């Protein structure tokens, strides 16, 4: 399972696209809140490693975003005012939402690739309706 969501080269494009969008959104949130450069750097460094295994970001060095879990943010950014804590909660919420969406997209593509497609229905298999119900199809 881990390979599909984190390592599989078939899904690099999806991961990179989601990561670019997430970094942009997180940067906008931090800029709007006028956070300090050190805090911005720490949060963006964690954001950039969200969809990959990272010794510096993930406990046990393994990304688990596809389970909906996020790396710890509070311990790496220190103590802050209530406004900064609310901002960080919004950032983590954005990470969580992006992670679940990405996992859903990857899983959907994966399942479509491994599942056989139903064959097209032949005209002989199409059921016809009695004349008094034909209006339902138009």
mmCIF file with all atom_site columns, C-alpha atoms in Angstrom:
data_model
loop_
_atom_site.group_PDB
_atom_site.id
_atom_site.type_symbol
_atom_site.label_atom_id
_atom_site.label_alt_id
_atom_site.label_comp_id
_atom_site.label_asym_id
_atom_site.label_entity_id
_atom_site.label_seq_id
_atom_site.pdbx_PDB_ins_code
_atom_site.Cartn_x
_atom_site.Cartn_y
_atom_site.Cartn_z
_atom_site.occupancy
_atom_site.B_iso_or_equiv
_atom_site.pdbx_formal_charge
_atom_site.auth_seq_id
_atom_site.auth_comp_id
_atom_site.auth_asym_id
_atom_site.auth_atom_id
_atom_site.pdbx_PDB_model_num
ATOM 1   C CA . UNK A 1 1   ? 0.000   0.000  0.000   1.00 0.00 ? 1   UNK A CA 1
ATOM 2   C CA . UNK A 1 2   ? 2.775   2.435  0.954   1.00 0.00 ? 2   UNK A CA 1
ATOM 3   C CA . UNK A 1 3   ? 4.469   1.948  -2.411  1.00 0.00 ? 3   UNK A CA 1
ATOM 4   C CA . UNK A 1 4   ? 1.363   2.992  -4.360  1.00 0.00 ? 4   UNK A CA 1
ATOM 5   C CA . UNK A 1 5   ? 0.835   6.232  -2.448  1.00 0.00 ? 5   UNK A CA 1
ATOM 6   C CA . UNK A 1 6   ? 4.409   7.345  -1.776  1.00 0.00 ? 6   UNK A CA 1
ATOM 7   C CA . UNK A 1 7   ? 6.925   5.630  -4.031  1.00 0.00 ? 7   UNK A CA 1
ATOM 8   C CA . UNK A 1 8   ? 5.241   4.425  -7.238  1.00 0.00 ? 8   UNK A CA 1
ATOM 9   C CA . UNK A 1 9   ? 6.570   6.402  -10.219 1.00 0.00 ? 9   UNK A CA 1
ATOM 10  C CA . UNK A 1 10  ? 3.213   5.973  -11.991 1.00 0.00 ? 10  UNK A CA 1
ATOM 11  C CA . UNK A 1 11  ? 1.687   8.471  -9.580  1.00 0.00 ? 11  UNK A CA 1
ATOM 12  C CA . UNK A 1 12  ? 4.542   11.002 -9.387  1.00 0.00 ? 12  UNK A CA 1
ATOM 13  C CA . UNK A 1 13  ? 2.594   13.427 -11.565 1.00 0.00 ? 13  UNK A CA 1
ATOM 14  C CA . UNK A 1 14  ? -0.409  13.371 -9.253  1.00 0.00 ? 14  UNK A CA 1
ATOM 15  C CA . UNK A 1 15  ? 1.784   13.753 -6.164  1.00 0.00 ? 15  UNK A CA 1
ATOM 16  C CA . UNK A 1 16  ? 3.769   16.644 -7.661  1.00 0.00 ? 16  UNK A CA 1
ATOM 17  C CA . UNK A 1 17  ? 0.655   18.469 -8.834  1.00 0.00 ? 17  UNK A CA 1
ATOM 18  C CA . UNK A 1 18  ? -1.003  18.105 -5.430  1.00 0.00 ? 18  UNK A CA 1
ATOM 19  C CA . UNK A 1 19  ? 2.215   19.198 -3.709  1.00 0.00 ? 19  UNK A CA 1
ATOM 20  C CA . UNK A 1 20  ? 2.564   22.329 -5.838  1.00 0.00 ? 20  UNK A CA 1
ATOM 21  C CA . UNK A 1 21  ? -1.045  23.294 -5.118  1.00 0.00 ? 21  UNK A CA 1
ATOM 22  C CA . UNK A 1 22  ? -0.569  22.633 -1.410  1.00 0.00 ? 22  UNK A CA 1
ATOM 23  C CA . UNK A 1 23  ? 2.649   24.646 -1.178  1.00 0.00 ? 23  UNK A CA 1
ATOM 24  C CA . UNK A 1 24  ? 0.946   27.543 -2.965  1.00 0.00 ? 24  UNK A CA 1
ATOM 25  C CA . UNK A 1 25  ? -2.094  27.423 -0.657  1.00 0.00 ? 25  UNK A CA 1
ATOM 26  C CA . UNK A 1 26  ? 0.030   27.115 2.484   1.00 0.00 ? 26  UNK A CA 1
ATOM 27  C CA . UNK A 1 27  ? 2.295   29.979 1.376   1.00 0.00 ? 27  UNK A CA 1
ATOM 28  C CA . UNK A 1 28  ? -0.758  32.177 0.809   1.00 0.00 ? 28  UNK A CA 1
ATOM 29  C CA . UNK A 1 29  ? -2.111  31.370 4.273   1.00 0.00 ? 29  UNK A CA 1
ATOM 30  C CA . UNK A 1 30  ? 1.225   32.156 5.910   1.00 0.00 ? 30  UNK A CA 1
ATOM 31  C CA . UNK A 1 31  ? 1.682   35.369 3.942   1.00 0.00 ? 31  UNK A CA 1
ATOM 32  C CA . UNK A 1 32  ? -1.832  36.563 4.763   1.00 0.00 ? 32  UNK A CA 1
ATOM 33  C CA . UNK A 1 33  ? -1.135  35.981 8.455   1.00 0.00 ? 33  UNK A CA 1
ATOM 34  C CA . UNK A 1 34  ? 2.211   37.824 8.186   1.00 0.00 ? 34  UNK A CA 1
ATOM 35  C CA . UNK A 1 35  ? 4.121   35.062 9.962   1.00 0.00 ? 35  UNK A CA 1
ATOM 36  C CA . UNK A 1 36  ? 7.797   35.327 10.773  1.00 0.00 ? 36  UNK A CA 1
ATOM 37  C CA . UNK A 1 37  ? 10.311  34.019 8.214   1.00 0.00 ? 37  UNK A CA 1
ATOM 38  C CA . UNK A 1 38  ? 11.564  31.217 10.513  1.00 0.00 ? 38  UNK A CA 1
ATOM 39  C CA . UNK A 1 39  ? 8.034   29.917 11.081  1.00 0.00 ? 39  UNK A CA 1
ATOM 40  C CA . UNK A 1 40  ? 7.250   30.182 7.367   1.00 0.00 ? 40  UNK A CA 1
ATOM 41  C CA . UNK A 1 41  ? 10.415  28.256 6.497   1.00 0.00 ? 41  UNK A CA 1
ATOM 42  C CA . UNK A 1 42  ? 9.645   25.447 8.951   1.00 0.00 ? 42  UNK A CA 1
ATOM 43  C CA . UNK A 1 43  ? 6.037   25.077 7.825   1.00 0.00 ? 43  UNK A CA 1
ATOM 44  C CA . UNK A 1 44  ? 6.928   25.129 4.120   1.00 0.00 ? 44  UNK A CA 1
ATOM 45  C CA . UNK A 1 45  ? 9.746   22.612 4.666   1.00 0.00 ? 45  UNK A CA 1
ATOM 46  C CA . UNK A 1 46  ? 7.278   20.234 6.300   1.00 0.00 ? 46  UNK A CA 1
ATOM 47  C CA . UNK A 1 47  ? 4.719   20.909 3.571   1.00 0.00 ? 47  UNK A CA 1
ATOM 48  C CA . UNK A 1 48  ? 7.221   20.046 0.848   1.00 0.00 ? 48  UNK A CA 1
ATOM 49  C CA . UNK A 1 49  ? 7.874   16.632 2.419   1.00 0.00 ? 49  UNK A CA 1
ATOM 50  C CA . UNK A 1 50  ? 4.258   15.734 3.126   1.00 0.00 ? 50  UNK A CA 1
ATOM 51  C CA . UNK A 1 51  ? 3.813   13.234 0.275   1.00 0.00 ? 51  UNK A CA 1
ATOM 52  C CA . UNK A 1 52  ? 7.235   11.591 0.569   1.00 0.00 ? 52  UNK A CA 1
ATOM 53  C CA . UNK A 1 53  ? 9.230   9.722  3.181   1.00 0.00 ? 53  UNK A CA 1
ATOM 54  C CA . UNK A 1 54  ? 11.361  12.135 5.193   1.00 0.00 ? 54  UNK A CA 1
ATOM 55  C CA . UNK A 1 55  ? 13.654  11.648 8.149   1.00 0.00 ? 55  UNK A CA 1
ATOM 56  C CA . UNK A 1 56  ? 13.167  15.279 9.210   1.00 0.00 ? 56  UNK A CA 1
ATOM 57  C CA . UNK A 1 57  ? 9.372   15.394 9.004   1.00 0.00 ? 57  UNK A CA 1
ATOM 58  C CA . UNK A 1 58  ? 7.674   12.071 9.595   1.00 0.00 ? 58  UNK A CA 1
ATOM 59  C CA . UNK A 1 59  ? 7.889   10.025 12.800  1.00 0.00 ? 59  UNK A CA 1
ATOM 60  C CA . UNK A 1 60  ? 9.475   6.691  11.938  1.00 0.00 ? 60  UNK A CA 1
ATOM 61  C CA . UNK A 1 61  ? 10.649  8.365  8.698   1.00 0.00 ? 61  UNK A CA 1
ATOM 62  C CA . UNK A 1 62  ? 7.665   7.099  6.709   1.00 0.00 ? 62  UNK A CA 1
ATOM 63  C CA . UNK A 1 63  ? 4.901   9.198  5.172   1.00 0.00 ? 63  UNK A CA 1
ATOM 64  C CA . UNK A 1 64  ? 1.417   8.160  6.189   1.00 0.00 ? 64  UNK A CA 1
ATOM 65  C CA . UNK A 1 65  ? -0.577  10.970 4.561   1.00 0.00 ? 65  UNK A CA 1
ATOM 66  C CA . UNK A 1 66  ? -2.839  8.424  2.822   1.00 0.00 ? 66  UNK A CA 1
ATOM 67  C CA . UNK A 1 67  ? -4.172  7.359  6.243   1.00 0.00 ? 67  UNK A CA 1
ATOM 68  C CA . UNK A 1 68  ? -5.140  10.959 6.965   1.00 0.00 ? 68  UNK A CA 1
ATOM 69  C CA . UNK A 1 69  ? -2.396  11.451 9.536   1.00 0.00 ? 69  UNK A CA 1
ATOM 70  C CA . UNK A 1 70  ? -0.178  14.515 9.468   1.00 0.00 ? 70  UNK A CA 1
ATOM 71  C CA . UNK A 1 71  ? 3.357   15.028 10.757  1.00 0.00 ? 71  UNK A CA 1
ATOM 72  C CA . UNK A 1 72  ? 3.641   16.821 14.094  1.00 0.00 ? 72  UNK A CA 1
ATOM 73  C CA . UNK A 1 73  ? 3.766   20.558 13.607  1.00 0.00 ? 73  UNK A CA 1
ATOM 74  C CA . UNK A 1 74  ? 3.463   22.006 17.083  1.00 0.00 ? 74  UNK A CA 1
ATOM 75  C CA . UNK A 1 75  ? 6.663   20.418 18.420  1.00 0.00 ? 75  UNK A CA 1
ATOM 76  C CA . UNK A 1 76  ? 8.763   21.704 15.510  1.00 0.00 ? 76  UNK A CA 1
ATOM 77  C CA . UNK A 1 77  ? 7.483   25.284 15.573  1.00 0.00 ? 77  UNK A CA 1
ATOM 78  C CA . UNK A 1 78  ? 7.645   26.000 19.321  1.00 0.00 ? 78  UNK A CA 1
ATOM 79  C CA . UNK A 1 79  ? 5.029   27.746 21.422  1.00 0.00 ? 79  UNK A CA 1
ATOM 80  C CA . UNK A 1 80  ? 2.997   30.562 19.895  1.00 0.00 ? 80  UNK A CA 1
ATOM 81  C CA . UNK A 1 81  ? 0.159   32.946 20.465  1.00 0.00 ? 81  UNK A CA 1
ATOM 82  C CA . UNK A 1 82  ? -3.418  31.707 20.111  1.00 0.00 ? 82  UNK A CA 1
ATOM 83  C CA . UNK A 1 83  ? -3.636  33.390 16.683  1.00 0.00 ? 83  UNK A CA 1
ATOM 84  C CA . UNK A 1 84  ? -0.603  31.466 15.418  1.00 0.00 ? 84  UNK A CA 1
ATOM 85  C CA . UNK A 1 85  ? -1.952  28.213 16.868  1.00 0.00 ? 85  UNK A CA 1
ATOM 86  C CA . UNK A 1 86  ? -5.229  28.804 14.990  1.00 0.00 ? 86  UNK A CA 1
ATOM 87  C CA . UNK A 1 87  ? -3.266  29.508 11.810  1.00 0.00 ? 87  UNK A CA 1
ATOM 88  C CA . UNK A 1 88  ? -1.277  26.296 12.223  1.00 0.00 ? 88  UNK A CA 1
ATOM 89  C CA . UNK A 1 89  ? -4.516  24.372 12.799  1.00 0.00 ? 89  UNK A CA 1
ATOM 90  C CA . UNK A 1 90  ? -5.847  25.779 9.493   1.00 0.00 ? 90  UNK A CA 1
ATOM 91  C CA . UNK A 1 91  ? -2.606  24.817 7.763   1.00 0.00 ? 91  UNK A CA 1
ATOM 92  C CA . UNK A 1 92  ? -2.798  21.250 9.074   1.00 0.00 ? 92  UNK A CA 1
ATOM 93  C CA . UNK A 1 93  ? -6.454  21.087 8.056   1.00 0.00 ? 93  UNK A CA 1
ATOM 94  C CA . UNK A 1 94  ? -5.440  22.097 4.526   1.00 0.00 ? 94  UNK A CA 1
ATOM 95  C CA . UNK A 1 95  ? -2.748  19.408 4.539   1.00 0.00 ? 95  UNK A CA 1
ATOM 96  C CA . UNK A 1 96  ? -5.269  16.827 5.690   1.00 0.00 ? 96  UNK A CA 1
ATOM 97  C CA . UNK A 1 97  ? -7.798  17.770 3.011   1.00 0.00 ? 97  UNK A CA 1
ATOM 98  C CA . UNK A 1 98  ? -5.173  17.761 0.245   1.00 0.00 ? 98  UNK A CA 1
ATOM 99  C CA . UNK A 1 99  ? -3.838  14.413 1.472   1.00 0.00 ? 99  UNK A CA 1
ATOM 100 C CA . UNK A 1 100 ? -7.220  12.733 1.449   1.00 0.00 ? 100 UNK A CA 1
ATOM 101 C CA . UNK A 1 101 ? -7.996  14.119 -2.017  1.00 0.00 ? 101 UNK A CA 1
ATOM 102 C CA . UNK A 1 102 ? -4.653  12.921 -3.368  1.00 0.00 ? 102 UNK A CA 1
ATOM 103 C CA . UNK A 1 103 ? -5.070  9.479  -1.813  1.00 0.00 ? 103 UNK A CA 1
ATOM 104 C CA . UNK A 1 104 ? -8.546  9.246  -3.344  1.00 0.00 ? 104 UNK A CA 1
ATOM 105 C CA . UNK A 1 105 ? -7.269  10.205 -6.782  1.00 0.00 ? 105 UNK A CA 1
ATOM 106 C CA . UNK A 1 106 ? -4.376  7.740  -6.631  1.00 0.00 ? 106 UNK A CA 1
ATOM 107 C CA . UNK A 1 107 ? -6.605  4.941  -5.365  1.00 0.00 ? 107 UNK A CA 1
ATOM 108 C CA . UNK A 1 108 ? -9.201  5.618  -8.072  1.00 0.00 ? 108 UNK A CA 1
ATOM 109 C CA . UNK A 1 109 ? -6.608  5.510  -10.842 1.00 0.00 ? 109 UNK A CA 1
ATOM 110 C CA . UNK A 1 110 ? -5.063  2.371  -9.352  1.00 0.00 ? 110 UNK A CA 1
ATOM 111 C CA . UNK A 1 111 ? -8.402  0.562  -9.113  1.00 0.00 ? 111 UNK A CA 1
ATOM 112 C CA . UNK A 1 112 ? -9.338  1.508  -12.691 1.00 0.00 ? 112 UNK A CA 1
ATOM 113 C CA . UNK A 1 113 ? -6.020  0.140  -13.929 1.00 0.00 ? 113 UNK A CA 1
ATOM 114 C CA . UNK A 1 114 ? -6.271  -3.212 -12.176 1.00 0.00 ? 114 UNK A CA 1
ATOM 115 C CA . UNK A 1 115 ? -9.997  -3.838 -12.635 1.00 0.00 ? 115 UNK A CA 1
ATOM 116 C CA . UNK A 1 116 ? -11.250 -5.246 -15.904 1.00 0.00 ? 116 UNK A CA 1
ATOM 117 C CA . UNK A 1 117 ? -13.465 -2.868 -17.777 1.00 0.00 ? 117 UNK A CA 1
ATOM 118 C CA . UNK A 1 118 ? -16.971 -4.060 -18.483 1.00 0.00 ? 118 UNK A CA 1
ATOM 119 C CA . UNK A 1 119 ? -17.424 -4.787 -22.144 1.00 0.00 ? 119 UNK A CA 1
ATOM 120 C CA . UNK A 1 120 ? -19.764 -2.672 -24.170 1.00 0.00 ? 120 UNK A CA 1
ATOM 121 C CA . UNK A 1 121 ? -23.337 -3.866 -24.125 1.00 0.00 ? 121 UNK A CA 1
ATOM 122 C CA . UNK A 1 122 ? -24.281 -5.474 -27.410 1.00 0.00 ? 122 UNK A CA 1
ATOM 123 C CA . UNK A 1 123 ? -27.554 -4.443 -29.052 1.00 0.00 ? 123 UNK A CA 1
ATOM 124 C CA . UNK A 1 124 ? -28.915 -7.963 -28.547 1.00 0.00 ? 124 UNK A CA 1
ATOM 125 C CA . UNK A 1 125 ? -28.536 -7.546 -24.775 1.00 0.00 ? 125 UNK A CA 1
ATOM 126 C CA . UNK A 1 126 ? -30.490 -4.293 -24.618 1.00 0.00 ? 126 UNK A CA 1
ATOM 127 C CA . UNK A 1 127 ? -33.880 -4.776 -23.083 1.00 0.00 ? 127 UNK A CA 1
ATOM 128 C CA . UNK A 1 128 ? -36.842 -3.186 -24.755 1.00 0.00 ? 128 UNK A CA 1
ATOM 129 C CA . UNK A 1 129 ? -39.686 -1.630 -22.852 1.00 0.00 ? 129 UNK A CA 1
ATOM 130 C CA . UNK A 1 130 ? -43.333 -2.261 -23.558 1.00 0.00 ? 130 UNK A CA 1
ATOM 131 C CA . UNK A 1 131 ? -44.895 0.437  -25.763 1.00 0.00 ? 131 UNK A CA 1
ATOM 132 C CA . UNK A 1 132 ? -46.752 2.103  -22.898 1.00 0.00 ? 132 UNK A CA 1
ATOM 133 C CA . UNK A 1 133 ? -43.363 2.748  -21.087 1.00 0.00 ? 133 UNK A CA 1
ATOM 134 C CA . UNK A 1 134 ? -41.313 3.878  -24.098 1.00 0.00 ? 134 UNK A CA 1
ATOM 135 C CA . UNK A 1 135 ? -41.779 7.548  -23.151 1.00 0.00 ? 135 UNK A CA 1
ATOM 136 C CA . UNK A 1 136 ? -39.483 6.993  -20.148 1.00 0.00 ? 136 UNK A CA 1
ATOM 137 C CA . UNK A 1 137 ? -36.452 6.627  -22.427 1.00 0.00 ? 137 UNK A CA 1
ATOM 138 C CA . UNK A 1 138 ? -37.012 9.875  -24.331 1.00 0.00 ? 138 UNK A CA 1
#
